[in-house]
Amino acid sequence: MEEAKVEGQALRKVFAAALQSYRKKLGLSQEALGGKAGLHRTYVSQVEQCRQAASLDSIERLANALGVAPHLLLKPSRERARISPEEADGS
């Protein structure tokens, strides 16, 4: 059971890093991203700091606000670097 917990935390860290990376690439503050996604700034901050686990609904809302396909927020940075622009927006 302990192994599953570690894996879950690792995925949360991947998500947090991807969220922050895409947000910064777009020049958005946490408050601006939260506003676009209909979420509070403190929630975005907590997710980026791995203090809060994002629900599937929140992942979808954040991805839509960032203009990327939701699954890209769950890919490690080395895999995201190889994504084409068409794949990034879900085309």
Short mmCIF file of N, CA, C and O in Angstrom, two decimals:
data_model
loop_
_atom_site.label_atom_id
_atom_site.label_comp_id
_atom_site.label_asym_id
_atom_site.label_seq_id
_atom_site.Cartn_x
_atom_site.Cartn_y
_atom_site.Cartn_z
N MET A 1 0.82 -1.20 0.00
CA MET A 1 0.00 0.00 0.00
C MET A 1 0.87 1.26 0.00
O MET A 1 0.52 2.24 -0.61
N GLU A 2 1.98 1.21 0.67
CA GLU A 2 2.88 2.38 0.73
C GLU A 2 3.37 2.78 -0.65
O GLU A 2 3.49 3.95 -0.96
N GLU A 3 3.64 1.82 -1.52
CA GLU A 3 4.12 2.11 -2.87
C GLU A 3 3.11 2.93 -3.66
O GLU A 3 3.46 3.87 -4.35
N ALA A 4 1.82 2.60 -3.54
CA ALA A 4 0.78 3.34 -4.26
C ALA A 4 0.74 4.80 -3.79
O ALA A 4 0.56 5.71 -4.58
N LYS A 5 0.95 5.01 -2.50
CA LYS A 5 0.95 6.37 -1.97
C LYS A 5 2.11 7.17 -2.56
O LYS A 5 1.95 8.31 -2.96
N VAL A 6 3.26 6.58 -2.65
CA VAL A 6 4.42 7.25 -3.24
C VAL A 6 4.17 7.57 -4.70
O VAL A 6 4.45 8.67 -5.16
N GLU A 7 3.60 6.64 -5.45
CA GLU A 7 3.30 6.88 -6.86
C GLU A 7 2.30 8.01 -7.01
O GLU A 7 2.43 8.85 -7.88
N GLY A 8 1.28 8.05 -6.16
CA GLY A 8 0.29 9.12 -6.22
C GLY A 8 0.91 10.47 -5.97
O GLY A 8 0.60 11.45 -6.61
N GLN A 9 1.81 10.53 -5.01
CA GLN A 9 2.49 11.79 -4.71
C GLN A 9 3.37 12.20 -5.89
O GLN A 9 3.48 13.37 -6.21
N ALA A 10 4.00 11.23 -6.53
CA ALA A 10 4.85 11.55 -7.69
C ALA A 10 4.01 12.15 -8.80
O ALA A 10 4.42 13.13 -9.44
N LEU A 11 2.84 11.60 -9.06
CA LEU A 11 1.96 12.13 -10.10
C LEU A 11 1.49 13.54 -9.73
O LEU A 11 1.39 14.42 -10.58
N ARG A 12 1.22 13.75 -8.46
CA ARG A 12 0.81 15.08 -8.01
C ARG A 12 1.92 16.09 -8.28
O ARG A 12 1.66 17.21 -8.69
N LYS A 13 3.18 15.69 -8.07
CA LYS A 13 4.31 16.59 -8.34
C LYS A 13 4.45 16.87 -9.83
O LYS A 13 4.74 17.99 -10.23
N VAL A 14 4.25 15.86 -10.65
CA VAL A 14 4.29 16.04 -12.10
C VAL A 14 3.22 17.04 -12.53
O VAL A 14 3.48 17.97 -13.30
N PHE A 15 2.01 16.85 -12.01
CA PHE A 15 0.91 17.74 -12.34
C PHE A 15 1.21 19.18 -11.90
O PHE A 15 1.01 20.13 -12.65
N ALA A 16 1.71 19.33 -10.68
CA ALA A 16 2.01 20.66 -10.15
C ALA A 16 3.05 21.37 -11.01
O ALA A 16 2.90 22.55 -11.32
N ALA A 17 4.09 20.64 -11.39
CA ALA A 17 5.14 21.24 -12.22
C ALA A 17 4.61 21.63 -13.60
O ALA A 17 4.94 22.70 -14.13
N ALA A 18 3.80 20.76 -14.19
CA ALA A 18 3.24 21.06 -15.51
C ALA A 18 2.30 22.25 -15.45
O ALA A 18 2.35 23.15 -16.31
N LEU A 19 1.47 22.28 -14.44
CA LEU A 19 0.53 23.40 -14.28
C LEU A 19 1.28 24.72 -14.18
O LEU A 19 0.98 25.68 -14.88
N GLN A 20 2.29 24.74 -13.33
CA GLN A 20 3.06 25.96 -13.14
C GLN A 20 3.81 26.35 -14.43
O GLN A 20 3.86 27.52 -14.80
N SER A 21 4.36 25.36 -15.11
CA SER A 21 5.10 25.63 -16.34
C SER A 21 4.20 26.24 -17.41
O SER A 21 4.56 27.27 -18.01
N TYR A 22 3.06 25.63 -17.66
CA TYR A 22 2.14 26.17 -18.68
C TYR A 22 1.63 27.55 -18.26
O TYR A 22 1.53 28.45 -19.10
N ARG A 23 1.32 27.73 -16.98
CA ARG A 23 0.83 29.03 -16.51
C ARG A 23 1.87 30.12 -16.75
O ARG A 23 1.54 31.20 -17.28
N LYS A 24 3.11 29.84 -16.41
CA LYS A 24 4.17 30.83 -16.58
C LYS A 24 4.46 31.11 -18.05
O LYS A 24 4.74 32.24 -18.42
N LYS A 25 4.39 30.06 -18.90
CA LYS A 25 4.60 30.27 -20.34
C LYS A 25 3.58 31.25 -20.90
O LYS A 25 3.88 31.99 -21.84
N LEU A 26 2.38 31.21 -20.36
CA LEU A 26 1.33 32.12 -20.82
C LEU A 26 1.37 33.47 -20.11
O LEU A 26 0.56 34.35 -20.42
N GLY A 27 2.27 33.62 -19.16
CA GLY A 27 2.38 34.87 -18.43
C GLY A 27 1.21 35.14 -17.50
O GLY A 27 0.88 36.30 -17.24
N LEU A 28 0.60 34.08 -17.00
CA LEU A 28 -0.56 34.22 -16.12
C LEU A 28 -0.15 34.12 -14.66
O LEU A 28 0.69 33.30 -14.30
N SER A 29 -0.75 34.94 -13.83
CA SER A 29 -0.58 34.80 -12.39
C SER A 29 -1.49 33.66 -11.93
O SER A 29 -2.38 33.21 -12.67
N GLN A 30 -1.29 33.21 -10.71
CA GLN A 30 -2.17 32.18 -10.16
C GLN A 30 -3.60 32.72 -10.08
O GLN A 30 -4.56 31.99 -10.34
N GLU A 31 -3.73 33.98 -9.75
CA GLU A 31 -5.05 34.60 -9.66
C GLU A 31 -5.73 34.64 -11.03
O GLU A 31 -6.92 34.33 -11.15
N ALA A 32 -4.98 35.00 -12.06
CA ALA A 32 -5.55 35.07 -13.41
C ALA A 32 -5.96 33.68 -13.90
O ALA A 32 -7.04 33.51 -14.48
N LEU A 33 -5.11 32.68 -13.66
CA LEU A 33 -5.46 31.32 -14.06
C LEU A 33 -6.68 30.85 -13.30
O LEU A 33 -7.61 30.28 -13.89
N GLY A 34 -6.71 31.09 -12.00
CA GLY A 34 -7.88 30.71 -11.21
C GLY A 34 -9.15 31.36 -11.74
O GLY A 34 -10.18 30.71 -11.86
N GLY A 35 -9.06 32.64 -12.09
CA GLY A 35 -10.23 33.34 -12.63
C GLY A 35 -10.71 32.72 -13.93
O GLY A 35 -11.91 32.54 -14.13
N LYS A 36 -9.77 32.39 -14.83
CA LYS A 36 -10.14 31.78 -16.11
C LYS A 36 -10.75 30.40 -15.92
O LYS A 36 -11.60 29.98 -16.71
N ALA A 37 -10.29 29.69 -14.88
CA ALA A 37 -10.76 28.32 -14.64
C ALA A 37 -11.96 28.28 -13.69
O ALA A 37 -12.53 27.21 -13.48
N GLY A 38 -12.32 29.41 -13.12
CA GLY A 38 -13.42 29.43 -12.14
C GLY A 38 -13.02 28.83 -10.81
O GLY A 38 -13.83 28.26 -10.10
N LEU A 39 -11.73 28.97 -10.48
CA LEU A 39 -11.20 28.44 -9.23
C LEU A 39 -10.51 29.57 -8.46
O LEU A 39 -10.08 30.56 -9.05
N HIS A 40 -10.39 29.42 -7.16
CA HIS A 40 -9.77 30.46 -6.35
C HIS A 40 -8.25 30.42 -6.48
O HIS A 40 -7.66 29.36 -6.65
N ARG A 41 -7.63 31.57 -6.39
CA ARG A 41 -6.17 31.68 -6.47
C ARG A 41 -5.47 30.80 -5.45
O ARG A 41 -4.46 30.17 -5.76
N THR A 42 -6.00 30.74 -4.24
CA THR A 42 -5.33 29.92 -3.22
C THR A 42 -5.39 28.44 -3.57
O THR A 42 -4.47 27.69 -3.24
N TYR A 43 -6.44 28.01 -4.26
CA TYR A 43 -6.52 26.61 -4.70
C TYR A 43 -5.42 26.32 -5.72
O TYR A 43 -4.73 25.32 -5.62
N VAL A 44 -5.25 27.21 -6.68
CA VAL A 44 -4.19 27.05 -7.69
C VAL A 44 -2.84 27.00 -6.99
O VAL A 44 -2.01 26.14 -7.30
N SER A 45 -2.62 27.88 -6.05
CA SER A 45 -1.36 27.90 -5.31
C SER A 45 -1.14 26.58 -4.56
O SER A 45 -0.04 26.00 -4.61
N GLN A 46 -2.16 26.09 -3.89
CA GLN A 46 -2.04 24.85 -3.13
C GLN A 46 -1.77 23.65 -4.04
O GLN A 46 -0.99 22.77 -3.70
N VAL A 47 -2.39 23.64 -5.21
CA VAL A 47 -2.15 22.55 -6.16
C VAL A 47 -0.71 22.62 -6.67
O VAL A 47 -0.03 21.60 -6.74
N GLU A 48 -0.24 23.81 -7.00
CA GLU A 48 1.13 23.96 -7.50
C GLU A 48 2.17 23.61 -6.43
O GLU A 48 3.28 23.23 -6.76
N GLN A 49 1.81 23.72 -5.17
CA GLN A 49 2.72 23.39 -4.07
C GLN A 49 2.51 21.97 -3.55
O GLN A 49 3.09 21.59 -2.54
N CYS A 50 1.66 21.19 -4.22
CA CYS A 50 1.35 19.80 -3.83
C CYS A 50 0.71 19.72 -2.44
O CYS A 50 0.81 18.70 -1.77
N ARG A 51 0.05 20.76 -2.03
CA ARG A 51 -0.65 20.74 -0.74
C ARG A 51 -2.10 20.34 -0.91
O ARG A 51 -2.78 20.04 0.06
N GLN A 52 -2.58 20.36 -2.14
CA GLN A 52 -3.96 20.01 -2.47
C GLN A 52 -3.95 19.14 -3.70
O GLN A 52 -3.24 19.43 -4.66
N ALA A 53 -4.71 18.06 -3.67
CA ALA A 53 -4.85 17.20 -4.85
C ALA A 53 -5.97 17.75 -5.72
O ALA A 53 -7.05 18.07 -5.22
N ALA A 54 -5.71 17.88 -7.00
CA ALA A 54 -6.72 18.39 -7.93
C ALA A 54 -7.68 17.27 -8.31
O ALA A 54 -7.26 16.14 -8.56
N SER A 55 -8.95 17.60 -8.36
CA SER A 55 -9.95 16.63 -8.83
C SER A 55 -9.89 16.55 -10.35
O SER A 55 -9.31 17.43 -11.01
N LEU A 56 -10.50 15.54 -10.91
CA LEU A 56 -10.56 15.43 -12.37
C LEU A 56 -11.27 16.63 -12.98
O LEU A 56 -10.85 17.14 -14.02
N ASP A 57 -12.32 17.10 -12.32
CA ASP A 57 -13.03 18.28 -12.83
C ASP A 57 -12.12 19.51 -12.84
O ASP A 57 -12.12 20.29 -13.79
N SER A 58 -11.33 19.67 -11.77
CA SER A 58 -10.42 20.81 -11.71
C SER A 58 -9.31 20.70 -12.74
O SER A 58 -8.91 21.71 -13.33
N ILE A 59 -8.80 19.49 -12.96
CA ILE A 59 -7.78 19.29 -13.99
C ILE A 59 -8.34 19.73 -15.34
O ILE A 59 -7.67 20.44 -16.10
N GLU A 60 -9.56 19.34 -15.63
CA GLU A 60 -10.17 19.72 -16.91
C GLU A 60 -10.36 21.23 -17.00
O GLU A 60 -10.06 21.84 -18.03
N ARG A 61 -10.80 21.86 -15.93
CA ARG A 61 -11.01 23.31 -15.94
C ARG A 61 -9.69 24.06 -16.12
O ARG A 61 -9.61 25.04 -16.87
N LEU A 62 -8.66 23.59 -15.41
CA LEU A 62 -7.35 24.24 -15.53
C LEU A 62 -6.77 24.05 -16.93
O LEU A 62 -6.22 24.99 -17.51
N ALA A 63 -6.89 22.86 -17.47
CA ALA A 63 -6.39 22.60 -18.83
C ALA A 63 -7.11 23.49 -19.84
O ALA A 63 -6.47 24.08 -20.71
N ASN A 64 -8.43 23.59 -19.73
CA ASN A 64 -9.18 24.44 -20.64
C ASN A 64 -8.74 25.90 -20.52
O ASN A 64 -8.60 26.60 -21.53
N ALA A 65 -8.51 26.35 -19.29
CA ALA A 65 -8.07 27.73 -19.08
C ALA A 65 -6.68 27.97 -19.67
O ALA A 65 -6.37 29.07 -20.12
N LEU A 66 -5.85 26.93 -19.68
CA LEU A 66 -4.51 27.04 -20.25
C LEU A 66 -4.48 26.77 -21.75
O LEU A 66 -3.48 27.00 -22.42
N GLY A 67 -5.58 26.25 -22.28
CA GLY A 67 -5.65 25.95 -23.71
C GLY A 67 -4.88 24.70 -24.11
O GLY A 67 -4.36 24.64 -25.23
N VAL A 68 -4.76 23.74 -23.21
CA VAL A 68 -4.05 22.49 -23.50
C VAL A 68 -4.96 21.30 -23.21
O VAL A 68 -5.94 21.42 -22.46
N ALA A 69 -4.62 20.17 -23.79
CA ALA A 69 -5.35 18.94 -23.52
C ALA A 69 -5.05 18.51 -22.08
O ALA A 69 -3.90 18.59 -21.64
N PRO A 70 -6.06 18.08 -21.32
CA PRO A 70 -5.85 17.72 -19.91
C PRO A 70 -4.75 16.69 -19.67
O PRO A 70 -4.01 16.81 -18.69
N HIS A 71 -4.60 15.73 -20.58
CA HIS A 71 -3.59 14.69 -20.33
C HIS A 71 -2.17 15.24 -20.32
O HIS A 71 -1.27 14.66 -19.73
N LEU A 72 -1.95 16.39 -20.95
CA LEU A 72 -0.61 16.97 -20.96
C LEU A 72 -0.17 17.46 -19.58
O LEU A 72 1.02 17.56 -19.32
N LEU A 73 -1.13 17.74 -18.73
CA LEU A 73 -0.79 18.18 -17.38
C LEU A 73 -0.34 17.01 -16.50
O LEU A 73 0.10 17.23 -15.37
N LEU A 74 -0.44 15.80 -17.02
CA LEU A 74 -0.02 14.62 -16.27
C LEU A 74 1.25 13.99 -16.83
O LEU A 74 1.64 12.91 -16.43
N LYS A 75 1.89 14.68 -17.78
CA LYS A 75 3.12 14.17 -18.39
C LYS A 75 4.33 14.86 -17.77
O LYS A 75 4.33 16.07 -17.58
N PRO A 76 5.37 14.08 -17.48
CA PRO A 76 6.61 14.70 -16.98
C PRO A 76 7.17 15.69 -18.01
O PRO A 76 6.91 15.57 -19.21
N SER A 77 7.96 16.63 -17.55
CA SER A 77 8.46 17.69 -18.43
C SER A 77 9.23 17.15 -19.63
O SER A 77 9.13 17.69 -20.72
N ARG A 78 9.99 16.08 -19.46
CA ARG A 78 10.76 15.54 -20.58
C ARG A 78 9.84 15.02 -21.69
O ARG A 78 10.17 15.08 -22.85
N GLU A 79 8.66 14.54 -21.33
CA GLU A 79 7.69 14.08 -22.33
C GLU A 79 6.93 15.25 -22.93
O GLU A 79 6.61 15.24 -24.11
N ARG A 80 6.63 16.28 -22.14
CA ARG A 80 5.91 17.45 -22.66
C ARG A 80 6.74 18.18 -23.69
O ARG A 80 6.21 18.78 -24.61
N ALA A 81 8.06 18.13 -23.58
CA ALA A 81 8.95 18.83 -24.51
C ALA A 81 8.83 18.29 -25.93
O ALA A 81 9.14 18.99 -26.89
N ARG A 82 8.36 17.05 -26.07
CA ARG A 82 8.26 16.43 -27.39
C ARG A 82 6.86 16.54 -27.99
O ARG A 82 6.59 15.95 -29.02
N ILE A 83 5.99 17.31 -27.39
CA ILE A 83 4.60 17.42 -27.83
C ILE A 83 4.49 18.47 -28.93
O ILE A 83 4.99 19.59 -28.79
N SER A 84 3.79 18.12 -29.99
CA SER A 84 3.56 19.08 -31.07
C SER A 84 2.47 20.07 -30.66
O SER A 84 1.63 19.76 -29.82
N PRO A 85 2.44 21.26 -31.26
CA PRO A 85 1.39 22.23 -30.95
C PRO A 85 -0.03 21.68 -31.20
O PRO A 85 -0.94 21.99 -30.46
N GLU A 86 -0.17 20.87 -32.23
CA GLU A 86 -1.49 20.29 -32.53
C GLU A 86 -1.93 19.36 -31.42
O GLU A 86 -3.09 19.35 -31.02
N GLU A 87 -1.01 18.56 -30.92
CA GLU A 87 -1.33 17.64 -29.84
C GLU A 87 -1.61 18.40 -28.54
O GLU A 87 -2.44 18.03 -27.75
N ALA A 88 -0.90 19.50 -28.36
CA ALA A 88 -1.04 20.29 -27.12
C ALA A 88 -2.44 20.84 -26.96
O ALA A 88 -2.99 20.86 -25.86
N ASP A 89 -3.04 21.31 -28.03
CA ASP A 89 -4.39 21.87 -27.90
C ASP A 89 -5.49 20.84 -28.13
O ASP A 89 -6.65 21.19 -28.21
N GLY A 90 -5.12 19.58 -28.23
CA GLY A 90 -6.11 18.53 -28.37
C GLY A 90 -6.63 18.33 -29.77
O GLY A 90 -7.60 17.63 -29.99
N SER A 91 -6.00 18.95 -30.76
CA SER A 91 -6.45 18.83 -32.16
C SER A 91 -6.19 17.45 -32.71
O SER A 91 -5.30 16.76 -32.34
#
